[in-house]
CSV table of C-alpha atoms in Angstrom, one decimal:
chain,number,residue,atom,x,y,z
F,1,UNK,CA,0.0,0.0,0.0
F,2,UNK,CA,1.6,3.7,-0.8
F,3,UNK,CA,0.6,4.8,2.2
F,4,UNK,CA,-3.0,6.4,4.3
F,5,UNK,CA,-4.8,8.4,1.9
F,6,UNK,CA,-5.0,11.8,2.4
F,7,UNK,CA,-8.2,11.7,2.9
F,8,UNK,CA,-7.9,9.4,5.7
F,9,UNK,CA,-5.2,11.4,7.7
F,10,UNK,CA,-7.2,14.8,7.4
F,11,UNK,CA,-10.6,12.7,8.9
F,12,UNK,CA,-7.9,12.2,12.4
F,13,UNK,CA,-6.7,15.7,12.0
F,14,UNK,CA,-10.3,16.9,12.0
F,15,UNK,CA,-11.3,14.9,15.0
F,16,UNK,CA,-7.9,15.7,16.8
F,17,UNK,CA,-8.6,19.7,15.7
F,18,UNK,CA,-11.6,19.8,18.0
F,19,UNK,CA,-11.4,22.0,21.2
F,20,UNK,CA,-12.8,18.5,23.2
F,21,UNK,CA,-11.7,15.2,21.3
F,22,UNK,CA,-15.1,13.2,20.2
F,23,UNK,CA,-14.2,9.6,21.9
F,24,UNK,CA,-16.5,7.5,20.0
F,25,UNK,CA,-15.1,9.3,16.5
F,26,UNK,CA,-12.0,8.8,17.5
F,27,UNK,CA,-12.1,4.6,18.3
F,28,UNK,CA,-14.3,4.3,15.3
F,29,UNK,CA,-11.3,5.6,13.1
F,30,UNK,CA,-8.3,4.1,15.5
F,31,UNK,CA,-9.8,0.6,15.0
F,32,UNK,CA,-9.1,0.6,11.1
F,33,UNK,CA,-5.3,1.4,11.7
F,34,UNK,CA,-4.0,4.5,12.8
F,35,UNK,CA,-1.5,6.4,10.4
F,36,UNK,CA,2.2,7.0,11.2
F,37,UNK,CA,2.0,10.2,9.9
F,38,UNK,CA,2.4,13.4,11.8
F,39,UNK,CA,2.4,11.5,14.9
F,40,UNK,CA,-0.9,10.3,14.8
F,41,UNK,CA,-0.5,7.5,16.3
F,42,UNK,CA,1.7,8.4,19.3
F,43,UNK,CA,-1.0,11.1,19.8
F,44,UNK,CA,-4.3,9.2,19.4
F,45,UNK,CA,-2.9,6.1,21.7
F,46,UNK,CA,-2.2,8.6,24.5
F,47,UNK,CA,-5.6,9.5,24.1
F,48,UNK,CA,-7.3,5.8,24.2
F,49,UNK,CA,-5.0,4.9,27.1
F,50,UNK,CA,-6.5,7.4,28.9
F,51,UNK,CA,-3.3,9.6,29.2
F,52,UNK,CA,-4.5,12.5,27.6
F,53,UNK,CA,-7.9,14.3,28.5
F,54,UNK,CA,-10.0,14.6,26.3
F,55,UNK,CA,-10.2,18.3,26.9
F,56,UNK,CA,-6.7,20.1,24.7
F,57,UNK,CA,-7.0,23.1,26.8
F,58,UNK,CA,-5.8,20.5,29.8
F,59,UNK,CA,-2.8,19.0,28.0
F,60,UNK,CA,0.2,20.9,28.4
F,61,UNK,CA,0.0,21.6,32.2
F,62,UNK,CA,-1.0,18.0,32.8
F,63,UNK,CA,1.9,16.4,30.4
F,64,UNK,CA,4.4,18.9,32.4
F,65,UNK,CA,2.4,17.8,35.6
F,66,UNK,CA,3.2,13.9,34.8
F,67,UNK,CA,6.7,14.7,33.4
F,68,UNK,CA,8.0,16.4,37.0
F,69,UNK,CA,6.4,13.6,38.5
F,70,UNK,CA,8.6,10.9,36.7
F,71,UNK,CA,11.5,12.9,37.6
F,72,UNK,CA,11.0,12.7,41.3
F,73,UNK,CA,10.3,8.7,40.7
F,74,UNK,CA,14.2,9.2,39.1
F,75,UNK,CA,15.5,11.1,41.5
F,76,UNK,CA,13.9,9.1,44.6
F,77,UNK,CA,14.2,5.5,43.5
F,78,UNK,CA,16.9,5.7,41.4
F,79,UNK,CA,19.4,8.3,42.2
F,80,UNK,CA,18.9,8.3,45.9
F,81,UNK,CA,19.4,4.6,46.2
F,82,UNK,CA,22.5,5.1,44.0
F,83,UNK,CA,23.8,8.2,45.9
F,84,UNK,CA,23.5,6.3,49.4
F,85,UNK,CA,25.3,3.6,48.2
F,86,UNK,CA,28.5,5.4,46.4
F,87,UNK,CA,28.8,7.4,49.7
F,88,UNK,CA,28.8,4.1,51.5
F,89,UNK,CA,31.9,3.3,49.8
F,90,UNK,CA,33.7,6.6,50.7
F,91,UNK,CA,33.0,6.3,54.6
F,92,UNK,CA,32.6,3.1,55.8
F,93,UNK,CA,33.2,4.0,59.6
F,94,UNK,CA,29.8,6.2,59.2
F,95,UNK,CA,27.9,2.8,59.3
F,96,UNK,CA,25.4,2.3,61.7
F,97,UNK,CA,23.7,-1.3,62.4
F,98,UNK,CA,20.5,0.1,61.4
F,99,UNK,CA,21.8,0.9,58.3
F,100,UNK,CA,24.5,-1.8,57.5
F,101,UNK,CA,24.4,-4.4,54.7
F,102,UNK,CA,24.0,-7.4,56.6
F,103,UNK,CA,21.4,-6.2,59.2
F,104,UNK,CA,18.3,-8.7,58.6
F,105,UNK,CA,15.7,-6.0,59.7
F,106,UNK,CA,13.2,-6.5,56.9
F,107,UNK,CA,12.7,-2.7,57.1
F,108,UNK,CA,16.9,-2.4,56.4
F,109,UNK,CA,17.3,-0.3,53.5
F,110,UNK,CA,20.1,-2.3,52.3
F,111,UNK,CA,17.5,-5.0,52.3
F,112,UNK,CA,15.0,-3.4,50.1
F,113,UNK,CA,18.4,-2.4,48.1
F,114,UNK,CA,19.2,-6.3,47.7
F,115,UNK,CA,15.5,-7.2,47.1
F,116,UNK,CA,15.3,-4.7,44.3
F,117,UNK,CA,18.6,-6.0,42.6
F,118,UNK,CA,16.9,-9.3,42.2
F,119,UNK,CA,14.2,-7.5,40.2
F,120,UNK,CA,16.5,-5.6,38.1
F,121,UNK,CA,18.5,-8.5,37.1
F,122,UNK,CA,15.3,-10.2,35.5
F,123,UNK,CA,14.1,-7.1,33.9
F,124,UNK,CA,18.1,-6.5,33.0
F,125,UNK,CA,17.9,-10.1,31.2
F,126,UNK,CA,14.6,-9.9,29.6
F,127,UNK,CA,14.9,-6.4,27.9
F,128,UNK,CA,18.2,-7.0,26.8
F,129,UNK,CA,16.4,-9.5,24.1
F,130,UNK,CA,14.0,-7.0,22.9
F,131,UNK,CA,13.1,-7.6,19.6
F,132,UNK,CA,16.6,-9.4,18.5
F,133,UNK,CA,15.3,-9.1,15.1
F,134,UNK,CA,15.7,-5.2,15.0
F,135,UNK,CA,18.3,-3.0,15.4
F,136,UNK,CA,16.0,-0.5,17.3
F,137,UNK,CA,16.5,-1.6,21.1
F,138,UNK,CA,20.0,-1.6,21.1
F,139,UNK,CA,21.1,2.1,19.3
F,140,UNK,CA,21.6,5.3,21.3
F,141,UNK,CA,18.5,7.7,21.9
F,142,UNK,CA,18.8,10.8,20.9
F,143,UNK,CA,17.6,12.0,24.8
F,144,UNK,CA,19.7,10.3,27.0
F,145,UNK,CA,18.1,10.6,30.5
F,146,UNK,CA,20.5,13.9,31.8
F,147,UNK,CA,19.4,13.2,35.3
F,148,UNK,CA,21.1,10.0,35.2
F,149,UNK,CA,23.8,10.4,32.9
F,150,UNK,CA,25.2,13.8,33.8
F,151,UNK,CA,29.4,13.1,33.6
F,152,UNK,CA,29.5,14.8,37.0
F,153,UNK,CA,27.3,11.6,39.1
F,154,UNK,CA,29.8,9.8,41.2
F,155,UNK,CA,26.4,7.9,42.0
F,156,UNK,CA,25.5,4.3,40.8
F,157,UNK,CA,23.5,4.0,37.9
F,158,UNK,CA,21.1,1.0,36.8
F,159,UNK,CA,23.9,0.2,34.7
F,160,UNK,CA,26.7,-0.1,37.3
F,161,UNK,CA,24.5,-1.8,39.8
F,162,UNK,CA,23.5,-4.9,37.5
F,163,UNK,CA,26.8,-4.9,36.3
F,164,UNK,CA,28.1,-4.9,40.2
F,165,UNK,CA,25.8,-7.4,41.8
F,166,UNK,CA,27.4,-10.4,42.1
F,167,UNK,CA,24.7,-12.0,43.2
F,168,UNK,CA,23.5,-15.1,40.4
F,169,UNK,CA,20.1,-14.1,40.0
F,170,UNK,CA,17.5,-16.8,41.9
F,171,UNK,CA,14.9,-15.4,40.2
F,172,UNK,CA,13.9,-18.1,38.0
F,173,UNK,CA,11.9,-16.7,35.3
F,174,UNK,CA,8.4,-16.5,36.9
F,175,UNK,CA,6.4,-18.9,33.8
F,176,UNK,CA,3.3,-19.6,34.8
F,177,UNK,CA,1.7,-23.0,33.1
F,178,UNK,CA,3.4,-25.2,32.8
F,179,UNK,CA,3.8,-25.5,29.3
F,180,UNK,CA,3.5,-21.9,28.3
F,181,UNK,CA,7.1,-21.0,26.4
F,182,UNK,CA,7.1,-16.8,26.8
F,183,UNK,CA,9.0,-16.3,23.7
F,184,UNK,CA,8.0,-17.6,20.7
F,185,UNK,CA,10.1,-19.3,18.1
F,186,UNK,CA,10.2,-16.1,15.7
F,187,UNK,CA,12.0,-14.3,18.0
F,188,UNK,CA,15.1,-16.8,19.4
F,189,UNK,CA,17.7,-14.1,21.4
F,190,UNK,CA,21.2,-14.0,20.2
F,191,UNK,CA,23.6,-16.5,22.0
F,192,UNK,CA,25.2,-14.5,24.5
F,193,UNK,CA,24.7,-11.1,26.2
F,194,UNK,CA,28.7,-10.0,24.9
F,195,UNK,CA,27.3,-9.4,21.6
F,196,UNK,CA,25.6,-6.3,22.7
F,197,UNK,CA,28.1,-3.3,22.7
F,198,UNK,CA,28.0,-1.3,25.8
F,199,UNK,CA,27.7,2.0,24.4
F,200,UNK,CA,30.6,4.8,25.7
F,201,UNK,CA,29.3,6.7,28.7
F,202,UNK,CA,26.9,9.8,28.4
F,203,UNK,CA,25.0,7.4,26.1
F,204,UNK,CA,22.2,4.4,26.5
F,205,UNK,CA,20.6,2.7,24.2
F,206,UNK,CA,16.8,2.4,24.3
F,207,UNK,CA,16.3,-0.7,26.2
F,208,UNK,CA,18.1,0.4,28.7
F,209,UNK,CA,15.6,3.2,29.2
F,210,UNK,CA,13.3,0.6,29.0
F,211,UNK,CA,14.5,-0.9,32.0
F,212,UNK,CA,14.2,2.2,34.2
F,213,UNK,CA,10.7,1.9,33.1
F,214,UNK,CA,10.2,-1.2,34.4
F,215,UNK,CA,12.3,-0.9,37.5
F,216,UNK,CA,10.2,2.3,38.6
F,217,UNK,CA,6.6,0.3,37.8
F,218,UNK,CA,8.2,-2.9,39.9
F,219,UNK,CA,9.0,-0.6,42.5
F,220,UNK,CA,5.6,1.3,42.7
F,221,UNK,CA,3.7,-2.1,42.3
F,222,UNK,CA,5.1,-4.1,44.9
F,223,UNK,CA,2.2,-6.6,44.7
F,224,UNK,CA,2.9,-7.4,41.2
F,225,UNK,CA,6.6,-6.0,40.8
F,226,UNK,CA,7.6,-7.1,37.6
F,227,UNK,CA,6.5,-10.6,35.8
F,228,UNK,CA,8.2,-11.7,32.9
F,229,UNK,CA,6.4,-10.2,29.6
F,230,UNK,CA,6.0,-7.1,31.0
F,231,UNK,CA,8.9,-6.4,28.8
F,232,UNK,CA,6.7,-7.3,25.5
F,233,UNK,CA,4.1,-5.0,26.1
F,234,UNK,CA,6.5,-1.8,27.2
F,235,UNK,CA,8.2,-2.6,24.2
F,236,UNK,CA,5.9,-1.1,21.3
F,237,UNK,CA,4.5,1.6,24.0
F,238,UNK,CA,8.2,2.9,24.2
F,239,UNK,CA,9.1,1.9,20.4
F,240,UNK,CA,6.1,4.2,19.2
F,241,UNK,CA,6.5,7.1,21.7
F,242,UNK,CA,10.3,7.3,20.5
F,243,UNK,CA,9.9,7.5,17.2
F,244,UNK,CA,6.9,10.1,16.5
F,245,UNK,CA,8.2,12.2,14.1
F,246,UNK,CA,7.6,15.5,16.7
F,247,UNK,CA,10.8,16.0,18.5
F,248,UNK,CA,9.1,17.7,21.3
F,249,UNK,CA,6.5,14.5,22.0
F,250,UNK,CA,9.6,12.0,21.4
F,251,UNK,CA,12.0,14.0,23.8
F,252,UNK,CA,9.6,12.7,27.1
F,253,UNK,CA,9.3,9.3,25.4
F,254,UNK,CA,10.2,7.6,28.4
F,255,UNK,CA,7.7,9.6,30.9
F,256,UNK,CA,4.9,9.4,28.4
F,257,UNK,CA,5.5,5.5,27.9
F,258,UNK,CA,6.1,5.2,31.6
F,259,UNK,CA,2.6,6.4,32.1
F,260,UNK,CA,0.7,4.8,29.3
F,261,UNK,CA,2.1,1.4,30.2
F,262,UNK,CA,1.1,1.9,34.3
F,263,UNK,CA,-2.5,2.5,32.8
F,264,UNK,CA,-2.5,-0.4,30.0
F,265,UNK,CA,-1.0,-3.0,32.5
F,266,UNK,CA,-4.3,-1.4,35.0
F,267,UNK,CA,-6.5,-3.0,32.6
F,268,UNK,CA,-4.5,-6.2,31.9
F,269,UNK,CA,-2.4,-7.2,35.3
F,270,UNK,CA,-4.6,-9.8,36.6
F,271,UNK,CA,-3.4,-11.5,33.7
F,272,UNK,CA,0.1,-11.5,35.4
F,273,UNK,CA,-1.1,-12.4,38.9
F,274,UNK,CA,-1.0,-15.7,39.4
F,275,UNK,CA,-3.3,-16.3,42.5
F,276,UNK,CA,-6.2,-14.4,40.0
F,277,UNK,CA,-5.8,-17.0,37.4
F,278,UNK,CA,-8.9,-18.6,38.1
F,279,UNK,CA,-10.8,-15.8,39.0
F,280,UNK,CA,-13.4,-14.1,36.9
F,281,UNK,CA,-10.4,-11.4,36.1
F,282,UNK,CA,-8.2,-14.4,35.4
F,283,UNK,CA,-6.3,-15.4,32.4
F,284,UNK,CA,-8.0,-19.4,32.8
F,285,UNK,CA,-11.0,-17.6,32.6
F,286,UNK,CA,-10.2,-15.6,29.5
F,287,UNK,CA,-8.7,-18.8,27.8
F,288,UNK,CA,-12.0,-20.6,28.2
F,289,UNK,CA,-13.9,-18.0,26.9
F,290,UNK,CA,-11.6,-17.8,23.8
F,291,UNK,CA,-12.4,-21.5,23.3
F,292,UNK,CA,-16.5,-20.9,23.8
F,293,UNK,CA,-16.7,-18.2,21.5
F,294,UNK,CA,-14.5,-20.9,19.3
F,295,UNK,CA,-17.2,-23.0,19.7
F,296,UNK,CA,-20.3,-20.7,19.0
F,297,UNK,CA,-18.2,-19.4,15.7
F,298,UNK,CA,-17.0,-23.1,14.4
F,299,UNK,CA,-18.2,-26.1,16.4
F,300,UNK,CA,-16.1,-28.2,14.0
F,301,UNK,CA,-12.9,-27.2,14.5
F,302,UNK,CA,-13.8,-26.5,18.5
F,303,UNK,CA,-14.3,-30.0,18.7
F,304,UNK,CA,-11.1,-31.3,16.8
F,305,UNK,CA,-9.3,-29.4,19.4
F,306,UNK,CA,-11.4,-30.8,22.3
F,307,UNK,CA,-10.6,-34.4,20.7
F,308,UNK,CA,-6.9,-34.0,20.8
F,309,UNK,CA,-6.8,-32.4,23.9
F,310,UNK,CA,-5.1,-29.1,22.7
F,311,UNK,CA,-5.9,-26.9,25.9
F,312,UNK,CA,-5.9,-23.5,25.4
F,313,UNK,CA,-3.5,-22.5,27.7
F,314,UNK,CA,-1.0,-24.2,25.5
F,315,UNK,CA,-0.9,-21.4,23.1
F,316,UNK,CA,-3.5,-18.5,24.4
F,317,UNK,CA,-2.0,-17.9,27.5
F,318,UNK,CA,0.8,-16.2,25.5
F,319,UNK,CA,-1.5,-14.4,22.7
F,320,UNK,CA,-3.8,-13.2,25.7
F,321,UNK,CA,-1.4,-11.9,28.2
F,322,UNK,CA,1.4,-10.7,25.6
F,323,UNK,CA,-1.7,-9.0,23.9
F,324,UNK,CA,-0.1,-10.8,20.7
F,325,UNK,CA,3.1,-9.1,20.6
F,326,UNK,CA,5.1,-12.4,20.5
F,327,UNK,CA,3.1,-13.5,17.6
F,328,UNK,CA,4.0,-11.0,15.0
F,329,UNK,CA,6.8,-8.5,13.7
F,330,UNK,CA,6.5,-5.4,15.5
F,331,UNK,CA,4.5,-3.2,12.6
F,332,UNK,CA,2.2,-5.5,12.6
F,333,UNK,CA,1.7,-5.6,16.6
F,334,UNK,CA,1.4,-1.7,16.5
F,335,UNK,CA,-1.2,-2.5,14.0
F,336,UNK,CA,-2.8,-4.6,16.0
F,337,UNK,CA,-2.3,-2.6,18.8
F,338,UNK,CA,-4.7,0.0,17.3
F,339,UNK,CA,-8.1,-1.7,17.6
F,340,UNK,CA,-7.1,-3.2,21.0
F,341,UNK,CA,-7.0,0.1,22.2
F,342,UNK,CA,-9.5,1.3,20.0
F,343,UNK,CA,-11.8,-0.9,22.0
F,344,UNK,CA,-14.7,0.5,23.7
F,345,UNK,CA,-14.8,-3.0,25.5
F,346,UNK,CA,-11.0,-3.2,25.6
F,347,UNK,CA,-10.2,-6.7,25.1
F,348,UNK,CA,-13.1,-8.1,23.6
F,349,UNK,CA,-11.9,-7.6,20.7
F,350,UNK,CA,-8.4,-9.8,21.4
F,351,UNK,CA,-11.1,-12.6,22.2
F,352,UNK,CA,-12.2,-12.5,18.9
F,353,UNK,CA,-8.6,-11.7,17.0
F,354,UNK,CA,-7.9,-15.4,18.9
F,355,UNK,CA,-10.8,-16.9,17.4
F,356,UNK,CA,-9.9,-15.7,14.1
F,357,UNK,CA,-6.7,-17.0,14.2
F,358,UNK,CA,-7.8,-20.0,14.4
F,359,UNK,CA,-10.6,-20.4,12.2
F,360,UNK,CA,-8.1,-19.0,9.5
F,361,UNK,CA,-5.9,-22.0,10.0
F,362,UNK,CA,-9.0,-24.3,10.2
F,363,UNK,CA,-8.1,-26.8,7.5
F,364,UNK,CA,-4.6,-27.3,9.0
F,365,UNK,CA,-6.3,-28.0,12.1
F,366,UNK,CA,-8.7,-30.5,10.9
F,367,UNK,CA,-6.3,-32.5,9.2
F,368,UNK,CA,-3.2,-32.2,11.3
F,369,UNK,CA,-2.3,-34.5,14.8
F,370,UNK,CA,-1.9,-33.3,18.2
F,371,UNK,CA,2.3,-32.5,17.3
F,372,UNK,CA,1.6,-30.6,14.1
F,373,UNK,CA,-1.3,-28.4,15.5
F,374,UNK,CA,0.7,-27.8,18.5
F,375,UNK,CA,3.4,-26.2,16.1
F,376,UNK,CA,1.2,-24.4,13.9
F,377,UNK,CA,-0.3,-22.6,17.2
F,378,UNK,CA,2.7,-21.9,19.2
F,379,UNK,CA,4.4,-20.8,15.7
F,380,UNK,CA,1.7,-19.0,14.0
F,381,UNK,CA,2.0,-19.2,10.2
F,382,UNK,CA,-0.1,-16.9,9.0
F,383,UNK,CA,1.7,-13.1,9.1
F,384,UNK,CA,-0.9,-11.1,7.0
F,385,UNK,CA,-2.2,-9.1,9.9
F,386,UNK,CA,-5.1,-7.1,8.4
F,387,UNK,CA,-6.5,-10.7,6.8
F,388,UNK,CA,-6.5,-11.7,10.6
F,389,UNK,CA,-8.6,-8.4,11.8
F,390,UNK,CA,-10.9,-8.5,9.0
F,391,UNK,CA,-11.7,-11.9,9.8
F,392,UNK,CA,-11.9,-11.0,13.6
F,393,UNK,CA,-14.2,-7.9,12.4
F,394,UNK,CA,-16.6,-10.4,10.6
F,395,UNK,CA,-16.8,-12.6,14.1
F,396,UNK,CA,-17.7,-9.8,15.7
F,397,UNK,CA,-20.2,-8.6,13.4
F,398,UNK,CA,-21.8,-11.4,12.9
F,399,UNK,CA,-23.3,-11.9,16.9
């Protein structure tokens, strides 16, 4: 395709133009795609994640509002930390028990210092992989954070503290389901961590902003902290946000996608919590339902699956929680991406996008065994996105 037609990006502008942005307009032309354009689509999913008021007059003091508020979250949880323990290093005799590194207190600072290393190692691990099929994760930004990386800090960094804890990570990758694989065959890491450069100081590349991100929602979510995946559905937030084409939006990428994702993952993080799994928030729950509405749409193939004992959970436990961006390259996820958000019942609509998905590979299905299906589902083969949506569209049209 050459591209939106005109047409098409002047309908957005016109809706966008309005003094109070018309919320039904606005998902009704969202859900088709969203163009790259002029930042539309770093604008319009600010808007649907309920970032942006609808009101204009209210967005410049409340975008300044939440970007000093991510700079305190720096300052508090990440320079602080850092400061107290460079200074540590300098005077040693200044310890007191309260505050030394091997009091057991559970209130110890040095504690919640170790406890939070365990945290940042996974997260460390896991973004480090972003995407290994692009480039994007692992060049420079253009706005390193100056907070962190002014030459004159003596304190320790994200960087310098995963590099300096010694301690071999316990923390097993948190997989839930047994059989559940998080990453999917299309997107194998590299062998080993050395092949990432580490870029010269006064530099980071973006998945390291990625990680502050997710450090900073672990540590103001203690009940979920961070759950591996999180990292696939920061990473088109981020990937989007730092690429608009307006330098002034893309300069507070990582504030604006700090926020977005807090709100998204609102919606979605009983899908991370494992004790909710069977609840009615749960992802069991929304598994089944992916296989009823199977059922209503193509009774057939719902039963073939039934027969051979191919339980959801084998392959929608990754398309639900991962809101599919394990399945495809990342265009097509953004794509995606833009009738998820677009909506009004939030994830409805991903119900249905399973169900298509399915019935689009129906004849495989029908004819194949347990070991076959199992590889077409946990590999999808299809990679046409918009055949996939406009198959989902017709599901849901047809209720």
């Amino acid at each position: 395709a050459s591209g939106p037609a005109p047409r098409r990006i002047a309908d957005f502008q016109e809706v966008l133009g309005e003094p109070t942005v018309a919320l039904a307009k606005l998902r009704d032309l969202c859900f088709s795609g969203i163009p790259f354009d002029g930042g539309l689509r770093c604008l319009c999913w600010k808007i649907l994640l309920n970032y942006l008021p609808l009101e204009k007059a209210l967005w410049s003091s409340l975008l300044k509002k939440q970007r000093d508020l991510y700079s305190q979250f720096l300052k508090e949880m990440i320079i602080q930390p850092g400061i107290a323990k460079a200074n540590l290093g300098v005077s040693r005799e200044d310890v007191t028990l309260e505050d030394h590194p091997l009091n057991p207190s559970p209130d110890s600072r040095w504690n919640t210092y170790f406890k939070d290393n365990e945290v940042l190692l996974q997260i460390d691990k896991d973004v480090r992989r972003l995407y290994p099929d692009m480039a994007f994760f692992q060049r420079p930004t253009d706005y390193p954070c100056l907070l962190i990386l002014d030459p004159q800090n003596e304190f320790e960094t994200l960087r310098k503290r995963v590099e300096q804890t010694t301690l071999k990570s316990q923390t097993v990758a948190r997989n839930r389901s047994g059989v559940t694989n998080v990453s999917s065959p299309l997107k194998t890491p590299p062998n080993s961590l050395s092949e990432y450069e580490v870029l010269p100081n006064g530099c980071e590349a973006h998945w390291e902003v990625v990680e502050r991100i997710l450090f900073i929602y672990a540590k103001l979510n203690p009940g979920i902290a961070y759950v591996q995946g999180m990292n696939e559905i920061v990473g088109p937030l981020y990937y989007t946000f730092a690429t608009d084409p307006n330098s002034e939006w893309k300069e507070h990428a990582e504030a604006d996608t700090f926020f977005c994702f807090t709100n998204l993952m609102a919606e979605i993080r009983d899908n991370f919590i494992k004790s909710l799994d069977d609840s009615q928030c749960g992802i069991t729950y929304k598994m089944e339902k992916v296989y009823s509405t199977l059922k209503e749409k193509d009774v057939e193939l719902y039963l073939k699956l039934q027969e051979q004992n191919i339980k959801p959970q084998f392959f929608a436990f990754r398309w639900l929680t991962l809101l599919l961006s394990q399945e495809f390259l990342l265009p097509d996820v953004i794509r995606i991406w833009d009738s998820l958000f677009a909506d009004d019942k939030r994830f409805d609509f991903l119900l249905l996008v399973c169900c298509a998905m399915l019935t689009l590979i129906r004849d495989q299905l029908l004819e194949g065994d347990f070991t076959l299906n199992m590889r077409l589902l946990q590999d999808y083969p299809i990679s046409d996105v918009h055949l996939i949506l406009k198959k989902a569209k017709e599901l849901q049209d047809s209720k």
